[in-house]
Amino acid sequence: MPSVPVADLVLRGGGVHTVDPARPSATAVAVGGGRIVAVGDDGDVAALIGSATRVIELRGRTLLPGFQDAHCHPISSGLDQLRCDLLGVTSGRAAVLDAIHAYATSHPDDPWIIGSGWYMADFPNGTPHRRDLDAAVGDRPAYLENRDGHSGWVSSRTLALAGIDASTADPVGGRIERDPDGTPTGALHESAVELVEPFFPPTTQADLERGLLRAQAYFHSLGITAWQDAHVEPAGEATYLAVANRGQLTMRTIGAQWWEPSWDVAAIPDLVARRVSARADRYASTSIKMMLDGVLETFTGAMLEPYLAPDGGSADRTGILFIEPEVVRRIVVELDRNGFQVHFHVIGDRAARIALDALEAALAANGRTDGRHHLAHIQVIHPDDVPRFAALGAIANAQPLWACHERQMDLLTIPFLGPERTGWQYPFGSLVRSGARLAMGSDWGVSTPNPFEEMHVAVERVHHTLVGKMEPLLPDEALTLDQAVHAFTMGSAYVNHLDDTTGSISVGKLADLAVLDRDLWDRGAGSIAAARVVGTFVEGKAVHEDPSLGG
Ligand SMILES: [Zn+2]
């Protein structure tokens, strides 16, 4: 009698949402040797259960393919979390000072206190004072960066180390905040931060590896099993390789090699060499990150027509383009010819058009390649350009959390776009209707990596904390929950060239899975944003689990 194969893991009795059109839903999945060996109803997997099989009862909870974040910054943001991280401190000045004091007390041997995430609105006149920081950290040097990255807050010891006093002039492009007598207060704006940076302790390779492992554990706790690191340089590649070579890289990673705006095609052979050498189990440097413009809030996003002035007239400025269009075209044609994927940062409608023009040139020059080039952020897309995504095979890489009304949108963006262009923002629905492929990512540490909070906005076009307080932003551009889940699984897997082996729950694929605490499709169970992950598996092995998972 032939022996019946025994599964290592069976999940049954729940809503299996496969993201596989051949069988969209099931109640049970069996895993053997790291792969999915059966998808069906509970009866279909019964014969695969042996004495060594772990059986998890889903009891109506949802099983999904592991999420894939198509744009994030794991190492630097993981490192921020390990340092004095104030992002989660939202209850005002006293709480911020308590958090800094607690961090300093629990890290008595750190020569410096380094951190980030304070919020201007928590301090009088928007600027914190060195005296408060001295009280929290004592005589140690400290540097804490503002949430928006444009200001720093330092202790008296830092000012002394850097030789900054009342006689120090403001540097070009920066300002030293001062008391009435001219003494620096400890708040440094823009380029003034560069006066203290040379004194920071160096970031070591060990620090980077700890940052990566911290980020990986955090993302696994959110059901994420693959990501595209949107900015890798050689130090980041060395970090991934070191962790992978120790067998600790459980996150499937595509690294997007940073393209310096001043480079031209002569830089490409070195990037090819890095693609060959920076390769490990679950890591590949096969993408190139090309940043074309800035952001709208500072008028650095590249627009086809000028921003409006506060009085409603034209401000006679169209933003900043970091690379000239003909240079973008030349580079993209060569990158495509060399088998790279191009991962564009595009915010303004002009930047998006230039990216699409470059992809059109690449298509004409090289024919259809398997580059799977993608445009991340896609804040403002001219309606004429929406159908070009599908026509060119360009993928729309959405950061859906941003597609809603909040203070930054309402105060710093809409007044300067005007009504017509406000209506062109984050056109996810139009893109899908035009046949474009959609992927999703967070841009963590700019935004939360929680895919449920992000998908909540994709579906509702309202941030989950502002429901009932804010109108939906362009509700015609909302996605269905199925579309959002598809984008965050198969859509991002396609961008990552991982769709053959991951992205859906299909027999033969790797068992990268996420168990949710509820039926995500049952709105009676709560909002999308409130869903939690109770178990995450990579090739059938638990990389995160809550005691409530069971089995
Ligand atoms: Zn980014």
Coordinates of C-alpha atoms and ligand atoms in Angstrom, one line a residue:
M1 CA 0.0 0.0 0.0
P2 CA 1.6 3.4 -0.9
S3 CA 2.2 5.5 2.1
V4 CA 0.0 8.6 2.4
P5 CA 2.1 11.8 2.6
V6 CA 1.7 13.6 6.0
A7 CA 1.3 17.3 6.2
D8 CA 3.5 19.3 8.6
L9 CA 0.8 21.9 9.1
V10 CA -2.9 22.0 8.5
L11 CA -5.2 25.1 8.9
R12 CA -8.9 24.3 8.7
G13 CA -12.4 25.4 9.6
G14 CA -12.0 28.9 8.4
G15 CA -12.3 31.4 5.6
V16 CA -9.3 30.8 3.3
H17 CA -9.1 33.7 0.9
T18 CA -6.7 32.4 -1.7
V19 CA -6.2 35.3 -4.1
D20 CA -6.1 32.5 -6.7
P21 CA -8.9 32.9 -9.3
A22 CA -8.9 29.2 -10.0
R23 CA -10.3 28.6 -6.4
P24 CA -11.0 31.9 -4.7
S25 CA -12.2 30.5 -1.4
A26 CA -11.7 27.3 0.7
T27 CA -11.8 26.3 4.3
A28 CA -8.6 24.3 4.7
V29 CA -5.0 24.3 3.6
A30 CA -2.3 21.7 4.1
V31 CA 1.5 22.4 4.1
G32 CA 4.3 20.0 3.6
G33 CA 8.0 20.6 3.0
G34 CA 7.4 24.4 3.2
R35 CA 4.9 24.3 0.3
I36 CA 1.2 24.3 0.0
V37 CA 0.2 20.7 -0.8
A38 CA -3.6 21.0 -0.6
V39 CA -6.3 23.7 -0.8
G40 CA -9.9 22.7 -0.3
D41 CA -12.5 21.9 2.3
D42 CA -11.8 20.2 5.6
G43 CA -12.5 16.8 4.1
D44 CA -9.9 17.3 1.5
V45 CA -7.1 17.6 4.0
A46 CA -8.2 15.0 6.5
A47 CA -6.2 12.2 5.0
L48 CA -3.0 14.3 5.2
I49 CA -3.2 14.8 9.0
G50 CA -0.8 12.5 10.9
S51 CA 0.5 12.4 14.5
A52 CA 3.2 14.9 13.7
T53 CA 0.9 17.4 11.9
R54 CA 0.2 20.7 13.6
V55 CA -3.5 21.4 13.2
I56 CA -4.7 25.0 13.6
E57 CA -8.5 25.5 13.8
L58 CA -9.3 28.8 12.1
R59 CA -12.8 28.9 13.6
G60 CA -14.0 31.5 11.2
R61 CA -10.9 33.5 11.2
T62 CA -9.3 34.5 7.8
L63 CA -6.3 32.9 6.2
L64 CA -4.5 35.0 3.6
P65 CA -1.4 34.8 1.6
G66 CA 1.4 36.7 3.4
F67 CA 1.3 40.4 2.5
Q68 CA 4.1 41.9 0.4
D69 CA 5.1 45.6 1.0
A70 CA 6.2 47.0 -2.3
H71 CA 8.0 50.1 -1.0
C72 CA 9.5 50.5 2.5
H73 CA 12.8 51.4 4.2
P74 CA 13.3 48.6 6.7
I75 CA 16.9 49.0 7.9
S76 CA 16.9 52.7 8.7
S77 CA 13.4 52.6 10.2
G78 CA 14.2 49.5 12.2
L79 CA 17.2 51.3 13.6
D80 CA 15.0 54.3 14.5
Q81 CA 12.8 51.9 16.5
L82 CA 15.8 50.7 18.4
R83 CA 16.9 54.2 19.2
C84 CA 14.9 56.7 21.2
D85 CA 11.7 56.4 19.2
L86 CA 9.2 59.1 19.9
L87 CA 6.8 58.5 17.0
G88 CA 4.3 56.7 19.2
V89 CA 4.3 59.4 21.9
T90 CA 1.3 61.5 21.0
S91 CA 0.2 62.9 24.4
G92 CA 2.2 66.1 24.6
R93 CA 5.4 67.6 25.9
A94 CA 5.5 65.9 29.3
A95 CA 5.0 62.5 27.8
V96 CA 7.8 63.1 25.3
L97 CA 10.2 64.1 28.1
D98 CA 9.2 61.1 30.1
A99 CA 9.9 58.8 27.2
I100 CA 13.3 60.3 26.6
H101 CA 14.2 60.0 30.3
A102 CA 13.0 56.4 30.3
Y103 CA 15.1 55.6 27.3
A104 CA 18.2 57.3 28.8
T105 CA 17.8 55.5 32.0
S106 CA 17.4 52.1 30.3
H107 CA 20.5 52.7 28.1
P108 CA 23.0 53.9 30.8
D109 CA 26.1 52.9 28.8
D110 CA 25.2 54.5 25.5
P111 CA 27.6 57.4 24.9
W112 CA 24.9 59.3 23.0
I113 CA 21.1 59.4 23.1
I114 CA 20.0 59.4 19.4
G115 CA 16.4 59.3 18.4
S116 CA 13.6 60.8 16.4
G117 CA 9.9 61.4 16.1
W118 CA 9.0 64.5 18.2
Y119 CA 6.3 66.7 17.0
M120 CA 6.4 70.5 16.7
A121 CA 2.9 71.0 18.0
D122 CA 3.9 69.5 21.4
F123 CA 6.3 72.4 22.2
P124 CA 5.8 76.2 22.8
N125 CA 6.4 78.0 19.4
G126 CA 7.1 74.6 17.9
T127 CA 10.6 74.3 19.3
P128 CA 11.8 72.3 22.2
H129 CA 14.6 73.6 24.5
R130 CA 17.9 72.1 25.5
R131 CA 17.1 72.6 29.2
D132 CA 14.3 70.0 29.0
L133 CA 16.6 67.6 27.2
D134 CA 19.4 68.1 29.7
A135 CA 16.9 67.3 32.5
A136 CA 16.0 64.0 30.7
V137 CA 19.5 62.8 29.6
G138 CA 21.8 64.5 32.1
D139 CA 25.2 65.5 30.9
R140 CA 25.2 63.2 27.8
P141 CA 25.2 64.4 24.2
A142 CA 21.8 63.9 22.6
Y143 CA 20.3 64.4 19.2
L144 CA 16.6 63.9 18.5
E145 CA 15.2 64.5 15.0
N146 CA 11.8 66.0 14.4
R147 CA 9.1 63.8 12.8
D148 CA 9.4 65.6 9.5
G149 CA 13.2 65.4 9.4
H150 CA 13.7 69.2 9.0
S151 CA 14.8 70.0 12.6
G152 CA 16.9 68.6 15.3
W153 CA 16.9 69.0 19.1
V154 CA 20.2 68.7 21.0
S155 CA 21.4 68.9 24.6
S156 CA 23.8 71.4 26.1
R157 CA 26.6 68.7 25.9
T158 CA 26.0 68.4 22.1
L159 CA 26.3 72.1 21.6
A160 CA 29.5 72.2 23.6
L161 CA 31.0 69.2 21.7
A162 CA 30.2 71.0 18.4
G163 CA 31.4 74.3 19.6
I164 CA 28.1 76.0 19.0
D165 CA 27.5 79.1 21.1
A166 CA 26.1 82.6 20.9
S167 CA 28.9 83.7 18.6
T168 CA 28.1 80.9 16.0
A169 CA 26.6 82.3 12.9
D170 CA 23.6 80.6 11.2
P171 CA 24.9 78.4 8.3
V172 CA 23.7 78.9 4.8
G173 CA 20.3 77.2 4.4
G174 CA 19.8 76.7 8.1
R175 CA 19.0 78.4 11.4
I176 CA 20.1 78.1 15.0
E177 CA 17.2 78.8 17.3
R178 CA 18.2 81.2 20.0
D179 CA 17.2 82.6 23.4
P180 CA 16.7 86.4 23.6
D181 CA 20.4 86.8 24.6
G182 CA 21.6 84.9 21.5
T183 CA 22.4 81.6 23.3
P184 CA 21.4 78.6 21.2
T185 CA 18.2 76.9 22.6
G186 CA 19.1 73.5 21.3
A187 CA 16.7 73.5 18.3
L188 CA 18.5 73.4 14.9
H189 CA 16.7 73.8 11.6
E190 CA 17.6 72.5 8.2
S191 CA 21.3 72.7 7.4
A192 CA 22.2 73.8 11.0
V193 CA 21.9 70.1 11.9
E194 CA 25.0 69.5 9.8
L195 CA 27.0 71.4 12.5
V196 CA 26.5 68.5 15.0
E197 CA 26.3 65.5 12.7
P198 CA 30.1 64.9 12.5
F199 CA 30.1 64.2 16.2
F200 CA 27.5 61.4 16.2
P201 CA 28.8 58.0 17.0
P202 CA 29.2 56.0 13.7
T203 CA 26.5 53.5 12.7
T204 CA 28.1 50.1 12.8
Q205 CA 27.4 47.0 10.7
A206 CA 26.0 45.4 13.8
D207 CA 23.6 48.3 14.3
L208 CA 22.3 47.9 10.8
E209 CA 21.8 44.2 11.3
R210 CA 19.9 44.8 14.5
G211 CA 17.7 47.4 12.7
L212 CA 16.9 44.9 9.9
L213 CA 16.0 42.1 12.4
R214 CA 13.8 44.5 14.4
A215 CA 12.0 45.6 11.2
Q216 CA 11.6 42.0 10.1
A217 CA 10.0 40.9 13.4
Y218 CA 7.7 44.0 13.3
F219 CA 6.6 43.3 9.7
H220 CA 6.0 39.6 10.4
S221 CA 3.8 40.6 13.3
L222 CA 1.7 42.4 10.7
G223 CA 1.4 39.4 8.4
I224 CA 4.1 40.6 5.9
T225 CA 6.3 38.0 4.4
A226 CA 8.1 39.9 1.6
W227 CA 9.1 43.5 0.9
Q228 CA 10.9 45.7 -1.6
D229 CA 13.5 47.8 0.2
A230 CA 13.1 51.1 -1.7
H231 CA 16.7 52.3 -1.1
V232 CA 19.7 49.9 -0.8
E233 CA 23.3 50.9 -1.0
P234 CA 26.3 48.6 -0.6
A235 CA 26.1 48.8 3.3
G236 CA 22.4 47.7 3.1
E237 CA 23.3 44.9 0.8
A238 CA 26.0 43.7 3.1
T239 CA 23.5 43.8 5.9
Y240 CA 21.0 41.6 4.1
L241 CA 23.8 39.2 3.1
A242 CA 25.1 38.9 6.6
V243 CA 21.7 38.2 8.1
A244 CA 20.8 35.8 5.2
N245 CA 24.1 33.9 5.6
R246 CA 23.3 33.3 9.2
G247 CA 20.0 31.8 8.2
Q248 CA 18.1 34.7 9.9
L249 CA 16.6 36.4 6.8
T250 CA 13.0 35.2 6.8
M251 CA 11.6 38.2 4.8
R252 CA 11.8 37.7 1.1
T253 CA 13.6 40.9 -0.1
I254 CA 14.0 42.7 -3.3
G255 CA 16.5 45.5 -2.9
A256 CA 16.1 48.6 -5.1
Q257 CA 19.6 50.0 -5.6
W258 CA 19.7 53.8 -5.1
W259 CA 20.4 55.8 -8.3
E260 CA 22.2 59.0 -7.6
P261 CA 20.5 61.8 -9.6
S262 CA 24.0 62.9 -10.9
W263 CA 24.7 59.5 -12.5
D264 CA 24.5 58.6 -16.2
V265 CA 24.5 55.3 -18.0
A266 CA 28.2 54.8 -17.2
A267 CA 27.1 53.9 -13.7
I268 CA 25.2 50.8 -14.8
P269 CA 28.0 48.2 -15.0
D270 CA 28.7 48.7 -11.3
L271 CA 25.0 48.2 -10.5
V272 CA 25.1 45.0 -12.6
A273 CA 28.1 43.8 -10.6
R274 CA 26.2 44.4 -7.4
R275 CA 23.2 42.5 -8.7
V276 CA 25.5 39.5 -9.3
S277 CA 27.4 39.7 -5.9
A278 CA 24.5 40.8 -3.6
R279 CA 22.5 37.7 -3.8
A280 CA 21.5 35.3 -1.1
D281 CA 18.7 33.0 -0.1
R282 CA 15.6 35.4 -0.1
Y283 CA 17.6 38.4 -1.2
A284 CA 18.2 40.0 -4.7
S285 CA 19.3 43.5 -5.7
T286 CA 17.4 43.4 -9.0
S287 CA 15.6 46.8 -8.9
I288 CA 16.9 50.4 -9.3
K289 CA 15.3 53.2 -7.3
M290 CA 15.1 56.4 -9.3
M291 CA 13.8 59.5 -7.5
L292 CA 12.3 61.9 -10.0
D293 CA 10.9 64.6 -7.8
G294 CA 10.1 65.7 -4.2
V295 CA 6.8 66.2 -2.4
L296 CA 3.9 68.6 -2.9
E297 CA 3.9 70.0 0.7
T298 CA 7.2 71.8 0.0
F299 CA 6.4 72.5 -3.7
T300 CA 9.2 70.1 -4.8
G301 CA 6.9 67.6 -6.5
A302 CA 7.2 68.2 -10.3
M303 CA 4.0 69.5 -11.8
L304 CA 2.9 70.0 -15.4
E305 CA 1.3 73.3 -14.4
P306 CA 2.4 75.7 -11.6
Y307 CA 1.3 75.4 -8.0
L308 CA -1.3 77.9 -7.0
A309 CA -0.3 80.8 -4.7
P310 CA -2.1 81.2 -1.3
D311 CA -4.4 83.8 -2.9
G312 CA -5.5 81.4 -5.6
G313 CA -3.3 82.8 -8.4
S314 CA -0.5 81.0 -10.0
A315 CA 2.7 80.8 -8.0
D316 CA 4.9 80.5 -11.1
R317 CA 6.6 77.4 -9.9
T318 CA 6.3 73.9 -11.0
G319 CA 8.4 72.0 -8.5
I320 CA 11.7 70.3 -8.9
L321 CA 12.8 67.6 -11.3
F322 CA 15.9 65.8 -10.1
I323 CA 16.9 64.3 -13.4
E324 CA 16.3 65.9 -16.9
P325 CA 13.7 64.1 -19.0
E326 CA 16.0 63.1 -21.8
V327 CA 18.5 61.8 -19.3
V328 CA 15.8 59.8 -17.6
R329 CA 14.8 58.3 -20.9
R330 CA 18.4 57.3 -21.8
I331 CA 19.0 55.7 -18.4
V332 CA 15.7 53.8 -18.3
V333 CA 16.3 52.4 -21.8
E334 CA 19.7 51.1 -20.7
L335 CA 18.5 49.8 -17.3
D336 CA 15.6 48.0 -19.1
R337 CA 18.1 46.6 -21.6
N338 CA 20.3 45.3 -18.8
G339 CA 17.5 43.4 -17.2
F340 CA 16.8 45.8 -14.3
Q341 CA 13.5 46.8 -12.9
V342 CA 13.1 50.6 -12.5
H343 CA 11.3 51.7 -9.3
F344 CA 10.4 55.3 -9.7
H345 CA 9.5 57.8 -7.0
V346 CA 6.9 60.0 -8.6
I347 CA 4.6 62.5 -6.7
G348 CA 3.7 65.2 -9.2
D349 CA 1.9 64.7 -12.6
R350 CA 5.0 65.9 -14.5
A351 CA 7.2 63.3 -12.8
A352 CA 4.7 60.5 -13.6
R353 CA 4.5 61.6 -17.2
I354 CA 8.3 61.6 -17.5
A355 CA 8.5 58.1 -16.1
L356 CA 5.9 56.9 -18.5
D357 CA 7.6 58.6 -21.4
A358 CA 10.8 56.9 -20.5
L359 CA 9.1 53.5 -20.3
E360 CA 7.6 54.1 -23.7
A361 CA 11.0 54.8 -25.1
A362 CA 12.3 51.6 -23.4
L363 CA 9.5 49.6 -25.0
A364 CA 10.2 51.0 -28.4
A365 CA 14.0 50.3 -28.1
N366 CA 14.0 46.9 -26.4
G367 CA 10.6 45.5 -27.0
R368 CA 8.6 44.0 -24.1
T369 CA 10.9 42.9 -21.3
D370 CA 10.1 41.4 -18.0
G371 CA 11.3 44.4 -16.0
R372 CA 8.0 45.0 -14.3
H373 CA 8.8 48.7 -13.8
H374 CA 6.7 50.5 -11.2
L375 CA 5.8 54.0 -10.2
A376 CA 5.6 54.5 -6.5
H377 CA 3.5 57.1 -4.7
I378 CA 1.5 58.3 -7.8
Q379 CA -0.1 61.2 -5.9
V380 CA -1.2 63.3 -8.9
I381 CA -1.7 61.6 -12.3
H382 CA -2.9 63.6 -15.3
P383 CA -6.1 61.8 -16.6
D384 CA -4.4 61.4 -20.0
D385 CA -1.7 59.3 -18.3
V386 CA -3.9 56.9 -16.4
P387 CA -4.5 54.5 -19.4
R388 CA -0.8 54.5 -20.2
F389 CA 0.0 52.4 -17.2
A390 CA -1.8 49.4 -18.7
A391 CA -0.6 50.1 -22.2
L392 CA 3.1 50.2 -21.1
G393 CA 2.8 47.4 -18.5
A394 CA 3.8 50.0 -15.9
I395 CA 2.7 49.0 -12.4
A396 CA 1.0 51.5 -10.1
N397 CA 2.7 51.1 -6.7
A398 CA 0.2 52.8 -4.2
Q399 CA 0.8 54.0 -0.7
P400 CA -2.9 54.0 0.1
L401 CA -2.7 55.4 3.6
W402 CA -2.1 58.8 2.1
A403 CA -5.3 58.9 0.0
C404 CA -7.5 60.7 2.5
H405 CA -8.3 64.0 4.0
E406 CA -6.1 64.9 7.0
R407 CA -4.3 68.1 8.0
Q408 CA -1.4 67.8 5.7
M409 CA -3.7 67.1 2.7
D410 CA -6.2 69.8 3.6
L411 CA -3.8 72.6 4.7
L412 CA -0.6 72.0 2.7
T413 CA -1.7 70.3 -0.5
I414 CA -5.3 71.0 -1.7
P415 CA -5.0 74.8 -1.5
F416 CA -1.9 74.7 -3.8
L417 CA -3.3 72.2 -6.3
G418 CA -6.7 73.7 -6.8
P419 CA -9.9 71.8 -7.4
E420 CA -9.2 70.1 -10.8
R421 CA -5.8 68.6 -9.8
T422 CA -7.1 67.8 -6.3
G423 CA -9.4 65.4 -8.2
W424 CA -6.5 63.7 -9.9
Q425 CA -5.0 62.4 -6.6
Y426 CA -4.4 58.7 -5.9
P427 CA -6.6 57.5 -8.8
F428 CA -6.5 53.9 -7.7
G429 CA -10.0 53.0 -9.0
S430 CA -9.4 54.6 -12.4
L431 CA -6.1 52.8 -12.7
V432 CA -7.7 49.4 -12.0
R433 CA -10.6 50.2 -14.4
S434 CA -8.1 51.1 -17.1
G435 CA -6.5 47.6 -16.7
A436 CA -3.4 48.7 -14.8
R437 CA -1.7 46.4 -12.4
L438 CA -1.7 47.7 -8.8
A439 CA 0.8 46.9 -6.1
M440 CA 0.8 48.3 -2.5
G441 CA 3.3 49.4 0.0
S442 CA 3.7 51.6 3.1
D443 CA 6.8 53.8 2.7
W444 CA 7.6 52.9 6.4
G445 CA 9.1 54.8 8.3
V446 CA 7.2 57.7 6.7
S447 CA 3.9 55.9 7.5
T448 CA 2.7 52.8 9.4
P449 CA 3.5 49.5 7.8
N450 CA 0.1 48.1 9.1
P451 CA -1.6 46.8 5.9
F452 CA -5.0 46.9 7.5
E453 CA -4.8 50.6 8.3
E454 CA -3.6 51.1 4.7
M455 CA -6.3 49.0 3.1
H456 CA -8.9 50.7 5.2
V457 CA -8.1 54.0 3.4
A458 CA -7.9 52.2 0.0
V459 CA -11.5 51.0 0.6
E460 CA -13.0 53.9 2.6
R461 CA -10.8 56.8 1.4
V462 CA -11.0 57.9 5.1
H463 CA -8.3 57.4 7.7
H464 CA -9.6 55.0 10.3
T465 CA -9.1 57.6 13.1
L466 CA -11.1 60.2 11.2
V467 CA -14.2 58.2 10.3
G468 CA -17.2 60.5 10.8
K469 CA -14.9 63.6 11.1
M470 CA -13.7 63.7 7.5
E471 CA -15.4 63.2 4.1
P472 CA -14.0 60.5 1.9
L473 CA -11.3 61.8 -0.5
L474 CA -12.6 61.1 -4.1
P475 CA -14.8 58.1 -3.2
D476 CA -15.0 57.1 -6.9
E477 CA -11.4 56.1 -6.6
A478 CA -12.0 53.7 -3.8
L479 CA -11.2 50.0 -4.2
T480 CA -13.1 47.0 -3.1
L481 CA -11.5 45.0 -0.2
D482 CA -10.8 42.2 -2.7
Q483 CA -8.9 44.6 -4.9
A484 CA -6.9 46.0 -2.0
V485 CA -6.0 42.5 -0.7
H486 CA -5.0 41.5 -4.3
A487 CA -2.8 44.5 -4.6
F488 CA -1.1 43.8 -1.3
T489 CA -0.5 40.1 -2.1
M490 CA -0.4 39.1 -5.8
G491 CA 0.1 42.7 -7.0
S492 CA 3.2 43.3 -4.9
A493 CA 4.4 39.7 -5.6
Y494 CA 4.3 40.5 -9.3
V495 CA 6.4 43.6 -8.7
N496 CA 8.8 41.5 -6.7
H497 CA 9.0 38.8 -9.4
L498 CA 7.8 36.4 -6.7
D499 CA 4.4 35.7 -8.2
D500 CA 5.4 32.2 -9.5
T501 CA 6.2 31.1 -5.9
T502 CA 4.2 33.3 -3.6
G503 CA 1.3 35.8 -3.5
S504 CA -1.6 33.4 -3.5
I505 CA -2.6 30.2 -1.7
S506 CA -2.2 27.7 -4.5
V507 CA -1.0 24.2 -4.5
G508 CA 2.8 24.1 -5.2
K509 CA 3.5 27.6 -3.9
L510 CA 5.6 28.4 -0.9
A511 CA 3.5 28.4 2.3
D512 CA 3.9 32.1 3.2
L513 CA 0.6 32.7 5.1
A514 CA -1.1 35.1 7.5
V515 CA -3.9 34.2 10.0
L516 CA -6.1 37.1 10.9
D517 CA -8.1 37.3 14.2
R518 CA -11.4 37.7 12.4
D519 CA -13.4 37.4 9.1
L520 CA -12.0 40.5 7.3
W521 CA -15.0 40.6 5.0
D522 CA -17.5 40.8 7.9
R523 CA -18.0 44.4 8.7
G524 CA -20.0 43.5 11.7
A525 CA -16.7 42.2 13.1
G526 CA -15.2 45.7 13.0
S527 CA -13.4 48.0 10.7
I528 CA -10.7 46.8 8.3
A529 CA -8.1 48.8 10.2
A530 CA -8.9 47.0 13.5
A531 CA -7.9 43.5 12.2
R532 CA -4.9 41.9 13.7
V533 CA -2.6 39.1 12.7
V534 CA -2.4 36.1 15.1
G535 CA 0.0 34.0 13.1
T536 CA 2.5 34.5 10.2
F537 CA 4.2 31.6 8.4
V538 CA 7.2 31.6 6.0
E539 CA 7.5 28.3 4.1
G540 CA 5.2 26.8 6.7
K541 CA 7.3 27.9 9.7
A542 CA 5.8 30.3 12.2
V543 CA 7.7 33.6 12.2
H544 CA 5.1 35.3 14.4
E545 CA 2.4 33.8 16.6
D546 CA 0.0 34.9 19.2
P547 CA -1.1 32.5 21.9
S548 CA -4.6 32.7 20.5
L549 CA -3.5 31.1 17.3
G550 CA -3.9 27.6 18.8
G551 CA -2.8 24.3 17.4
Ligands
ZN1 ZN 10.2 55.8 0.3

